[in-house]
PDB file of C-alpha atoms in Angstrom:
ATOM      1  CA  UNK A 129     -41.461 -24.047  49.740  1.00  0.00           C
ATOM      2  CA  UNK A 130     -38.867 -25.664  52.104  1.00  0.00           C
ATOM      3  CA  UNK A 131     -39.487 -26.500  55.640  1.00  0.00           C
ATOM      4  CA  UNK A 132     -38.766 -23.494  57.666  1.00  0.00           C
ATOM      5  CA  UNK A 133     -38.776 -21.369  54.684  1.00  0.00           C
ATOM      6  CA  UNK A 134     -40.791 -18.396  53.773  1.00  0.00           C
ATOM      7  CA  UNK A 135     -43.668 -18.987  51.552  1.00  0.00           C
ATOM      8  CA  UNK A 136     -45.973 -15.373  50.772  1.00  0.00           C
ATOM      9  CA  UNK A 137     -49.730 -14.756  51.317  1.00  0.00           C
ATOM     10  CA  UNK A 138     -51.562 -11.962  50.493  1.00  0.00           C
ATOM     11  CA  UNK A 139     -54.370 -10.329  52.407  1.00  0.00           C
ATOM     12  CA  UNK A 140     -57.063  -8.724  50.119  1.00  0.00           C
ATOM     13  CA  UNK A 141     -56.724  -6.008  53.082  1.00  0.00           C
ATOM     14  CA  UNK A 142     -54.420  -3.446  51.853  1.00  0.00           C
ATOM     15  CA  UNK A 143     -52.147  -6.037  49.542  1.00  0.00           C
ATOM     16  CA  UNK A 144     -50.197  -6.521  53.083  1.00  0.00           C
ATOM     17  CA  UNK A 145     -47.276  -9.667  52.491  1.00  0.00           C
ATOM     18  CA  UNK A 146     -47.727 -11.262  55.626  1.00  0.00           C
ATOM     19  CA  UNK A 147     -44.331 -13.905  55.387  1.00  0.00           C
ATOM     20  CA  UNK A 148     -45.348 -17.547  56.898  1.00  0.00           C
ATOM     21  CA  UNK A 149     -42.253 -19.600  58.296  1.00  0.00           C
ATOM     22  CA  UNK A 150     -42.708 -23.000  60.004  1.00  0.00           C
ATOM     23  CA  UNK A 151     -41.149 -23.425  63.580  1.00  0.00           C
ATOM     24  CA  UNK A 152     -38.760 -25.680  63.038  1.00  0.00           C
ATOM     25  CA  UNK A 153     -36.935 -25.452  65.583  1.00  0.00           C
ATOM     26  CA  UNK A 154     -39.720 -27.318  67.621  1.00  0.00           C
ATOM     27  CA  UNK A 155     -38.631 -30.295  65.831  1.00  0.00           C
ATOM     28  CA  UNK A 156     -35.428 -30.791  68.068  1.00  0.00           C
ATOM     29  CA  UNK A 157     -38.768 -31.516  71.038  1.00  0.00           C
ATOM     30  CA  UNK A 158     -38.471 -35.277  71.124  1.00  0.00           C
ATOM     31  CA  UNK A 159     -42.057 -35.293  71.429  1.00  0.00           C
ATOM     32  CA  UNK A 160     -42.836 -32.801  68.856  1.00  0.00           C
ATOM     33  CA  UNK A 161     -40.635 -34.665  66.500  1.00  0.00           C
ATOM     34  CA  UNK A 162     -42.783 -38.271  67.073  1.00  0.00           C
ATOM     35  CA  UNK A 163     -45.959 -36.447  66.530  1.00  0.00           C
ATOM     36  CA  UNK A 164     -44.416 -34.861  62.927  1.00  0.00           C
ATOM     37  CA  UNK A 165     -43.760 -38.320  62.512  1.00  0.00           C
ATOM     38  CA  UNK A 166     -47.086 -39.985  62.668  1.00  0.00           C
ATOM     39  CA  UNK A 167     -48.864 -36.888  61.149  1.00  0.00           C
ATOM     40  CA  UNK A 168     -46.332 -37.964  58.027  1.00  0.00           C
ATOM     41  CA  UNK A 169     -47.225 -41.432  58.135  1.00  0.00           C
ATOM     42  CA  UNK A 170     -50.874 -40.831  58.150  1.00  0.00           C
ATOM     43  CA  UNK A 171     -50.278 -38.175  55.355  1.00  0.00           C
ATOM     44  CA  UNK A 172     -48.225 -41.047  52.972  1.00  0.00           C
ATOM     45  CA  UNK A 173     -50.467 -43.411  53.008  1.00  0.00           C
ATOM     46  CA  UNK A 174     -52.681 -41.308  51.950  1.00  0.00           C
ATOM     47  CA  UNK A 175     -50.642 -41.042  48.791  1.00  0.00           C
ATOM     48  CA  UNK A 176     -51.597 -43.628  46.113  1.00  0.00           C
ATOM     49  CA  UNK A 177     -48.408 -44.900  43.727  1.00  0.00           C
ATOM     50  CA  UNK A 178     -49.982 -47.025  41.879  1.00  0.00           C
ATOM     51  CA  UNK A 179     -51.792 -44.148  39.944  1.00  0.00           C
ATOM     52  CA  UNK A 180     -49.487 -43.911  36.896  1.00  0.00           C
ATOM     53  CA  UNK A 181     -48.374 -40.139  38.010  1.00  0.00           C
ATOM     54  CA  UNK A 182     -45.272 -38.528  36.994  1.00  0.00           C
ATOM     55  CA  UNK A 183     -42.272 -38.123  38.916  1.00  0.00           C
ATOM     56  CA  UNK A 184     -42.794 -34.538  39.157  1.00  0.00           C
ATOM     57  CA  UNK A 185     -46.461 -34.871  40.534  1.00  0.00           C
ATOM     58  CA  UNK A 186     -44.866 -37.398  43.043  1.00  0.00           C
ATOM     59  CA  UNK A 187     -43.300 -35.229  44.543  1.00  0.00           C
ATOM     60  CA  UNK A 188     -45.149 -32.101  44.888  1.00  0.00           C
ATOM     61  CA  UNK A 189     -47.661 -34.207  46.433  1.00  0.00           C
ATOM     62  CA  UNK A 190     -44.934 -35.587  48.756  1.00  0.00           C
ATOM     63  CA  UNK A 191     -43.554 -32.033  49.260  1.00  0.00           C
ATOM     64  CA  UNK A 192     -47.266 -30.824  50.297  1.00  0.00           C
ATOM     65  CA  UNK A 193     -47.636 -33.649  52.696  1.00  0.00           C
ATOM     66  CA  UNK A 194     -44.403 -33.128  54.688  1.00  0.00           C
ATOM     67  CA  UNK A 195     -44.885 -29.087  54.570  1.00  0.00           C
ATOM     68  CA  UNK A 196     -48.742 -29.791  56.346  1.00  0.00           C
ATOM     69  CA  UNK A 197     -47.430 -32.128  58.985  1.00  0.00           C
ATOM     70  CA  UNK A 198     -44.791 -29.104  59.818  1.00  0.00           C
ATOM     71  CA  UNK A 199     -47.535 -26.985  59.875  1.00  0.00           C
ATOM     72  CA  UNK A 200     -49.799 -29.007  62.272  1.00  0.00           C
ATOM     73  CA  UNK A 201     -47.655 -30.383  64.501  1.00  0.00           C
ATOM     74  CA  UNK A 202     -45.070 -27.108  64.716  1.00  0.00           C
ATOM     75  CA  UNK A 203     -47.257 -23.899  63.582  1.00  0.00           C
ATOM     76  CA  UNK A 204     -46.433 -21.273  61.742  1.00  0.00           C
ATOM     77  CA  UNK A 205     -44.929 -17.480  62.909  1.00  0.00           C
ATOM     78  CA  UNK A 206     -46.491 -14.955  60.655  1.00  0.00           C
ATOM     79  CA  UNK A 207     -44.201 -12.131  59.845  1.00  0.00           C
ATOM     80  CA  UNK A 208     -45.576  -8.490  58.537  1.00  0.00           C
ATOM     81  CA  UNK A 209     -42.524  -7.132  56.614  1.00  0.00           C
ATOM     82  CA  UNK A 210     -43.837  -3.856  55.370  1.00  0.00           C
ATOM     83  CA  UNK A 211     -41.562  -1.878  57.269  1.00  0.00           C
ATOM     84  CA  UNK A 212     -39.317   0.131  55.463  1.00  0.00           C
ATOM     85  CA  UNK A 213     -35.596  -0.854  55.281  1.00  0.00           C
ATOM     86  CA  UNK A 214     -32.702   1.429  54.901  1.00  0.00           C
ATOM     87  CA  UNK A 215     -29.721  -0.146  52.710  1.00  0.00           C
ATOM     88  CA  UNK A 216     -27.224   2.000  54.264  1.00  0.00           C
ATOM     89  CA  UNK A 217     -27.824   1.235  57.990  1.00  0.00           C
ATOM     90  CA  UNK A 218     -25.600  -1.297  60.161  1.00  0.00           C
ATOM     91  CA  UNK A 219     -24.361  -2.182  63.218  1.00  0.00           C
ATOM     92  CA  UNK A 220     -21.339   0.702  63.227  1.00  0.00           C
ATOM     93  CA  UNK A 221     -23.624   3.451  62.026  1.00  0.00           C
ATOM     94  CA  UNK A 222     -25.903   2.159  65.059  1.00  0.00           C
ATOM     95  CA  UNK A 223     -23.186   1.890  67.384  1.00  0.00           C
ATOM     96  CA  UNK A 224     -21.992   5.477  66.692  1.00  0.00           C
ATOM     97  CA  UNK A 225     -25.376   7.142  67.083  1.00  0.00           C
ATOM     98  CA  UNK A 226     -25.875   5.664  70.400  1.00  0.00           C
ATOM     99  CA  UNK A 227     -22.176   7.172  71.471  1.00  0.00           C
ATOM    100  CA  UNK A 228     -23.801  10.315  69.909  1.00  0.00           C
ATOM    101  CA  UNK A 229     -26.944  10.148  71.878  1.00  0.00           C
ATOM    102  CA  UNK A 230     -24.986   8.879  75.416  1.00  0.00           C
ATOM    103  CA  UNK A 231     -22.398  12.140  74.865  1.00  0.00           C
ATOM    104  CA  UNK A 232     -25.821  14.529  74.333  1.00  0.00           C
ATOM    105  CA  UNK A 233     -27.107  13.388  77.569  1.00  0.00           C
ATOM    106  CA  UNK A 234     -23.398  13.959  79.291  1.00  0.00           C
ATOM    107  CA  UNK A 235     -23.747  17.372  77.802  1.00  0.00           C
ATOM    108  CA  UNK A 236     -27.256  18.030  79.117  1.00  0.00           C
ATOM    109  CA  UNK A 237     -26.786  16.917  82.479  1.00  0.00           C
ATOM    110  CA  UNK A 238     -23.440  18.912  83.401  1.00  0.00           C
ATOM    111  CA  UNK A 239     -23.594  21.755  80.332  1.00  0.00           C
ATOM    112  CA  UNK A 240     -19.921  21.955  80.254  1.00  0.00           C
ATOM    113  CA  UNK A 241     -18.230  23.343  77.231  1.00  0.00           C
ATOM    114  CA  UNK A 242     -15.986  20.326  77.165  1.00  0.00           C
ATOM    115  CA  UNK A 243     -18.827  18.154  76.736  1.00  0.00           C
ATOM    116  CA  UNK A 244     -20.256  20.032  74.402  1.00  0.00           C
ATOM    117  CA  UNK A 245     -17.135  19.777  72.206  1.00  0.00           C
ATOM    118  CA  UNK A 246     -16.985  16.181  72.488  1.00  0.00           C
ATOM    119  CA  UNK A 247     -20.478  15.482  71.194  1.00  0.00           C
ATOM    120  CA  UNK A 248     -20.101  17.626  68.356  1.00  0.00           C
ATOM    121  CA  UNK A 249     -16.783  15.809  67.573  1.00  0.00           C
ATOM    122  CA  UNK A 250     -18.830  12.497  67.862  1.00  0.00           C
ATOM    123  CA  UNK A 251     -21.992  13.923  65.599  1.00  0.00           C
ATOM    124  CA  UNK A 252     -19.337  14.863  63.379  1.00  0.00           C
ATOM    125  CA  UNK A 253     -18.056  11.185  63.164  1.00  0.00           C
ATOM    126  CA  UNK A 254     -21.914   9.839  62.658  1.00  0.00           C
ATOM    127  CA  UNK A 255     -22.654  12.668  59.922  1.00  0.00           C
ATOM    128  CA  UNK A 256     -19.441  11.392  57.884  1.00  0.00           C
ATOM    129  CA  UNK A 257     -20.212   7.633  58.392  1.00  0.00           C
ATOM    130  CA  UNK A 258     -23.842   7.882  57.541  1.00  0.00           C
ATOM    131  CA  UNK A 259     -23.064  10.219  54.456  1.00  0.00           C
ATOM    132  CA  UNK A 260     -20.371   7.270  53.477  1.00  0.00           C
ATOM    133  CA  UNK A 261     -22.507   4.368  53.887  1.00  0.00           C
ATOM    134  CA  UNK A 262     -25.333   6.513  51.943  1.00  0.00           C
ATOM    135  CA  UNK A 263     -22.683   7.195  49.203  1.00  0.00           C
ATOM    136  CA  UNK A 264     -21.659   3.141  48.718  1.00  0.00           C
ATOM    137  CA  UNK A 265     -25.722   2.166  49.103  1.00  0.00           C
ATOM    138  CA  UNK A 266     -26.125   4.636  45.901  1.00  0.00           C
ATOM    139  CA  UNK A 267     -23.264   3.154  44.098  1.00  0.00           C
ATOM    140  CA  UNK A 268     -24.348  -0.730  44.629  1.00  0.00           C
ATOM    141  CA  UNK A 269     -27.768   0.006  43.707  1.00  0.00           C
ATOM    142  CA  UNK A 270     -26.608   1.969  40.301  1.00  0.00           C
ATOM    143  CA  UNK A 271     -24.214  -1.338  39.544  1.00  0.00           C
ATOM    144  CA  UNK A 272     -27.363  -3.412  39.766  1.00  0.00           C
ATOM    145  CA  UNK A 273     -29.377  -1.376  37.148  1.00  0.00           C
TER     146      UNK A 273
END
């Protein structure tokens, strides 16, 4: 676990990963930051050295201390990623679709011909990109296997 990293916990609920990340970013709070500090301080002392313990133990128990003063003195953001993701979609594909959508309501509010023609060009466009970007996502995901 780094600081500001994700770190997983399951919920016996449904198996849900619910993703923890520290807020970091608080740290840049002058006051927030001094706080971490003596939180940390408090924390070290804590830790013992003159047990004969490993380096490795050392520093897990070090690791562990800072990660708990994060998450006291900045909190954690708790993130439910279950939603599905599409490989294929991005920004153009987005872009295009809401060209698509603003040309359908052009259409629908003067029912021209013209405009008509213009948003079929445009779902034309989308339907090419989107089959495209579907084609590559199958091809990257066969190289992996």
């Amino acid at each position: 676990d780094k600081i500001g990293a994700k770190s997983e916990n399951w919920l016996d609920a449904g198996k849900k990963t619910i993703k923890e990340i520290i807020k970091t970013y608080k740290l840049r709070d002058e006051n927030i930051a001094k706080e971490f500090v003596l939180h940390l301080d408090k924390k070290l002392e804590k830790i013992n050295l003159a047990k004969n313990q490993n380096a490795e133990k050392l520093w897990n128990t070090f690791k562990q201390h800072i990660l708990d003063a994060a998450r006291q003195t900045c909190g954690v953001s708790k993130i439910n990623d279950d939603k599905k993701k599409t490989a294929w979609w991005n920004e153009d594909i987005k872009r295009e679709i809401q060209i698509k959508k603003d040309k359908w309501q052009q259409y629908i509010k003067l029912k021209t011909t013209n405009k008509y023609d213009e948003y079929k060009q445009q779902r034309d466009i989308v339907k090419r990109m989107v089959l495209e970007a579907k084609r590559k996502s199958w091809e990257e995901f066969g190289c992996k296997l």
